[in-house]
Amino acid sequence: MTHPTHAPASSARTAAPAALRLTNVTLRLGSDEQQVTALDQVTLDVRPGEFLAVTGPSGSGKSSLLAVAGGLQTSTEGTVHVAGADLTTLTERQRTAHRRLHIGYVFQNANLLASLTALEQILLAAHLAGRLDAAARTRAGELLEAVGMSHRANRRPHQLSGGERQRVGLARALVLSPEVLLVDEPTSALDRARARDVADLLAEQTRQNNTATVMVTHDMEILDAADRVLALRDGRLT
């Protein structure tokens, strides 16, 4: 896997409208005395071609931030715009359709289907979006090679290590070149060398596909791959 050169953000990218915009987003979980504020008045813009890293301790709201940004959870207050649509105004079915077409999501636990091979996991994402064609098949193969998994293309999840499953999940999220890419702790099951490779791949794909990427991580050694780093503390961005 090649390590890309990190060029400064271009003025054109800086001027581009945000692909992901959260405005005064608050997320409260539970009810009454048990209520917890997971996100507290979060406002955030991420532009096409920008790689943003978000750090913070466990329980600070990092996974909640990704869930709300990806339309997997609805905020209590505020608005969430992704690729021109306000997710807070869409029905659940509309949010699901929008997510499939415009958002790539890398889950911390990979969420692979037990019956499918590594290659089939990636092609399924294209199929669900109605974009399973020759270009998608070619890109799936290229991405498996990029994450160092081409030799495991025909293996099922139970035949893969935790780190290998995570890399397949990353390739799956990238196959449609999404406008917004949300990544939850992508290096937690990887060794140092592979963690660096994954961080550099994210940076490379972000620039190559003009994607707005948000990565939450505890791994301080890969933050230099990002264009910008923010900290989340008690549900507030700093």
Coordinates of C-alpha atoms in Angstrom, one line a residue:
M1 CA 0.0 0.0 0.0
T2 CA 1.5 3.3 -1.0
H3 CA 1.7 6.2 1.4
P4 CA 0.3 9.4 -0.3
T5 CA 1.8 12.8 -0.1
H6 CA -0.3 15.2 2.0
A7 CA -0.8 18.4 0.0
P8 CA -2.3 21.5 1.6
A9 CA -6.0 22.0 1.1
S10 CA -6.7 23.9 -2.1
S11 CA -8.5 27.2 -2.2
A12 CA -11.2 25.5 -4.4
R13 CA -11.9 22.9 -1.8
T14 CA -12.0 25.5 1.0
A15 CA -14.6 27.5 -1.0
A16 CA -16.7 24.4 -1.7
P17 CA -20.0 24.0 0.2
A18 CA -19.9 21.4 3.0
A19 CA -20.7 17.9 2.1
L20 CA -21.5 17.2 5.8
R21 CA -23.0 19.9 8.0
L22 CA -24.2 19.5 11.6
T23 CA -25.9 22.6 13.1
N24 CA -26.6 22.9 16.8
V25 CA -27.0 19.1 17.1
T26 CA -28.0 17.7 20.5
L27 CA -28.6 14.1 21.2
R28 CA -30.3 13.0 24.4
L29 CA -30.5 9.3 25.3
G30 CA -32.8 7.8 28.0
S31 CA -35.5 9.6 29.8
D32 CA -36.3 11.5 32.9
E33 CA -33.7 11.1 35.6
Q34 CA -31.7 8.6 33.5
Q35 CA -31.3 10.9 30.6
V36 CA -27.8 11.5 29.2
T37 CA -26.7 14.2 26.8
A38 CA -24.5 12.3 24.3
L39 CA -24.0 15.4 22.0
D40 CA -24.4 18.9 23.2
Q41 CA -25.0 21.7 20.6
V42 CA -22.5 20.3 18.1
T43 CA -21.9 22.4 15.0
L44 CA -19.5 21.0 12.3
D45 CA -18.8 21.5 8.6
V46 CA -16.7 19.0 6.6
R47 CA -16.0 19.9 3.0
P48 CA -15.4 17.7 0.0
G49 CA -11.8 16.4 0.0
E50 CA -11.3 17.1 3.7
F51 CA -10.1 14.5 6.2
L52 CA -11.2 15.3 9.7
A53 CA -10.2 13.3 12.8
V54 CA -12.1 13.5 16.0
T55 CA -10.5 12.3 19.3
G56 CA -11.8 12.0 22.8
P57 CA -12.0 9.6 25.7
S58 CA -14.5 6.7 25.8
G59 CA -18.0 7.9 26.5
S60 CA -17.3 11.4 25.1
G61 CA -19.9 11.0 22.2
K62 CA -17.6 10.0 19.3
S63 CA -19.7 7.1 18.1
S64 CA -22.9 9.1 18.7
L65 CA -21.5 11.8 16.4
L66 CA -21.0 9.3 13.6
A67 CA -24.4 7.7 14.1
V68 CA -26.2 11.0 13.9
A69 CA -24.0 12.2 10.9
G70 CA -24.8 9.0 9.1
G71 CA -28.5 9.0 9.7
L72 CA -28.4 5.9 11.9
Q73 CA -29.7 7.9 14.8
T74 CA -32.0 10.9 14.8
S75 CA -30.8 13.9 16.8
T76 CA -33.0 15.4 19.5
E77 CA -32.4 18.9 18.2
G78 CA -30.5 20.5 15.3
T79 CA -30.1 19.7 11.7
V80 CA -27.9 17.3 9.8
H81 CA -27.2 18.0 6.1
V82 CA -25.5 15.3 4.0
A83 CA -24.9 15.7 0.2
G84 CA -27.6 18.4 0.1
A85 CA -30.4 16.7 2.1
D86 CA -31.4 17.4 5.7
L87 CA -31.6 13.9 7.2
T88 CA -33.7 15.2 10.1
T89 CA -36.6 15.8 7.7
L90 CA -36.5 12.5 5.9
T91 CA -38.5 9.3 6.8
E92 CA -36.5 6.3 7.9
R93 CA -36.9 4.7 4.4
Q94 CA -35.6 8.0 2.8
R95 CA -32.7 8.2 5.1
T96 CA -31.7 4.6 4.3
A97 CA -31.9 5.2 0.6
H98 CA -29.8 8.4 0.9
R99 CA -27.2 6.7 3.1
R100 CA -26.7 3.9 0.6
L101 CA -26.1 6.4 -2.2
H102 CA -24.1 9.1 -0.5
I103 CA -22.5 7.8 2.8
G104 CA -19.9 5.2 3.5
Y105 CA -19.8 3.9 7.0
V106 CA -16.9 1.9 8.6
F107 CA -18.1 0.3 11.8
Q108 CA -15.7 -0.6 14.6
N109 CA -16.8 -4.2 14.6
A110 CA -17.0 -4.5 10.7
N111 CA -20.6 -5.9 10.7
L112 CA -19.8 -8.4 8.0
L113 CA -22.4 -11.0 6.9
A114 CA -21.3 -14.5 7.9
S115 CA -22.4 -16.2 4.6
L116 CA -20.5 -13.9 2.2
T117 CA -16.9 -13.9 1.2
A118 CA -14.7 -10.8 1.5
L119 CA -15.3 -9.9 -2.1
E120 CA -19.0 -10.5 -1.9
Q121 CA -19.3 -8.2 1.1
I122 CA -18.0 -5.3 -1.0
L123 CA -20.1 -6.2 -4.0
L124 CA -23.2 -6.4 -1.9
A125 CA -22.9 -2.6 -1.0
A126 CA -22.9 -1.8 -4.7
H127 CA -25.8 -4.2 -5.3
L128 CA -28.0 -2.6 -2.6
A129 CA -27.3 0.8 -4.1
G130 CA -28.3 -0.4 -7.6
R131 CA -24.8 0.1 -8.9
L132 CA -23.4 -3.4 -9.3
D133 CA -21.7 -3.1 -12.7
A134 CA -18.3 -3.9 -14.2
A135 CA -16.8 -0.7 -12.8
A136 CA -17.9 -1.7 -9.3
R137 CA -16.4 -5.2 -9.7
T138 CA -13.1 -3.7 -10.8
R139 CA -13.1 -1.2 -8.0
A140 CA -13.9 -3.9 -5.4
G141 CA -10.8 -5.9 -6.6
E142 CA -8.6 -2.8 -6.5
L143 CA -9.8 -1.9 -3.0
L144 CA -9.1 -5.4 -1.7
E145 CA -5.6 -5.1 -3.0
A146 CA -5.2 -1.6 -1.5
V147 CA -6.1 -2.9 2.0
G148 CA -3.9 -5.9 1.6
M149 CA -6.7 -8.4 1.4
S150 CA -6.7 -9.6 -2.3
H151 CA -5.3 -13.0 -1.2
R152 CA -8.3 -13.4 1.2
A153 CA -11.0 -12.4 -1.3
N154 CA -12.8 -15.7 -1.1
R155 CA -12.6 -16.1 2.7
R156 CA -15.7 -15.7 4.9
P157 CA -15.7 -13.7 8.1
H158 CA -15.0 -16.7 10.4
Q159 CA -11.8 -17.3 8.4
L160 CA -10.5 -13.8 8.9
S161 CA -8.9 -12.1 11.9
G162 CA -10.4 -9.1 13.5
G163 CA -8.0 -6.8 11.7
E164 CA -8.8 -8.5 8.4
R165 CA -12.5 -8.1 8.9
Q166 CA -12.0 -4.4 9.7
R167 CA -10.1 -3.9 6.4
V168 CA -12.9 -5.6 4.4
G169 CA -15.3 -3.2 6.1
L170 CA -13.2 -0.3 5.0
A171 CA -13.1 -1.5 1.4
R172 CA -16.9 -2.0 1.4
A173 CA -17.4 1.6 2.6
L174 CA -15.2 2.9 -0.2
V175 CA -16.5 0.9 -3.1
L176 CA -19.1 3.5 -4.2
S177 CA -16.7 6.5 -3.7
P178 CA -19.2 8.1 -1.2
E179 CA -19.5 11.8 -0.8
V180 CA -19.3 11.4 3.0
L181 CA -17.2 8.7 4.7
L182 CA -17.7 8.0 8.4
V183 CA -15.0 5.9 10.1
D184 CA -15.2 4.5 13.6
E185 CA -11.9 3.5 15.2
P186 CA -10.4 1.9 12.0
T187 CA -7.1 0.9 13.5
S188 CA -8.2 -0.5 16.9
A189 CA -7.5 -4.2 15.8
L190 CA -4.4 -3.4 13.7
D191 CA -0.7 -3.4 14.3
R192 CA 1.4 -0.2 13.9
A193 CA 2.4 -0.8 10.3
R194 CA -1.1 -1.7 9.1
A195 CA -2.7 1.2 11.1
R196 CA -0.4 3.6 9.3
D197 CA -1.4 2.0 5.9
V198 CA -5.1 2.3 6.7
A199 CA -4.8 6.0 7.8
D200 CA -2.8 6.8 4.6
L201 CA -5.4 5.0 2.5
L202 CA -8.2 7.0 4.0
A203 CA -6.3 10.2 3.3
E204 CA -5.6 9.1 -0.3
Q205 CA -9.2 8.1 -1.0
T206 CA -10.5 11.3 0.6
R207 CA -8.5 13.4 -1.8
Q208 CA -8.8 11.2 -4.8
N209 CA -12.6 11.0 -4.6
N210 CA -13.2 14.4 -3.1
T211 CA -14.9 12.8 -0.1
A212 CA -15.7 14.5 3.2
T213 CA -14.2 12.0 5.7
V214 CA -14.7 12.0 9.5
M215 CA -12.7 9.5 11.5
V216 CA -13.1 9.0 15.2
T217 CA -10.0 7.4 16.9
H218 CA -8.1 6.9 20.1
D219 CA -4.9 6.4 18.0
M220 CA -2.8 9.5 18.4
E221 CA -0.1 8.1 16.1
I222 CA -2.3 8.4 12.9
L223 CA -3.6 12.0 13.5
D224 CA -1.0 13.4 11.2
A225 CA -2.8 11.8 8.2
A226 CA -5.8 14.1 8.8
D227 CA -6.2 17.7 7.6
R228 CA -7.9 18.8 10.8
V229 CA -8.2 17.3 14.3
L230 CA -11.0 18.2 16.8
A231 CA -11.6 16.9 20.3
L232 CA -14.9 15.8 21.7
R233 CA -15.4 16.1 25.5
D234 CA -18.7 15.4 27.2
G235 CA -20.6 15.7 23.9
R236 CA -19.0 19.1 23.0
L237 CA -16.5 19.7 20.2
T238 CA -13.4 21.7 21.1

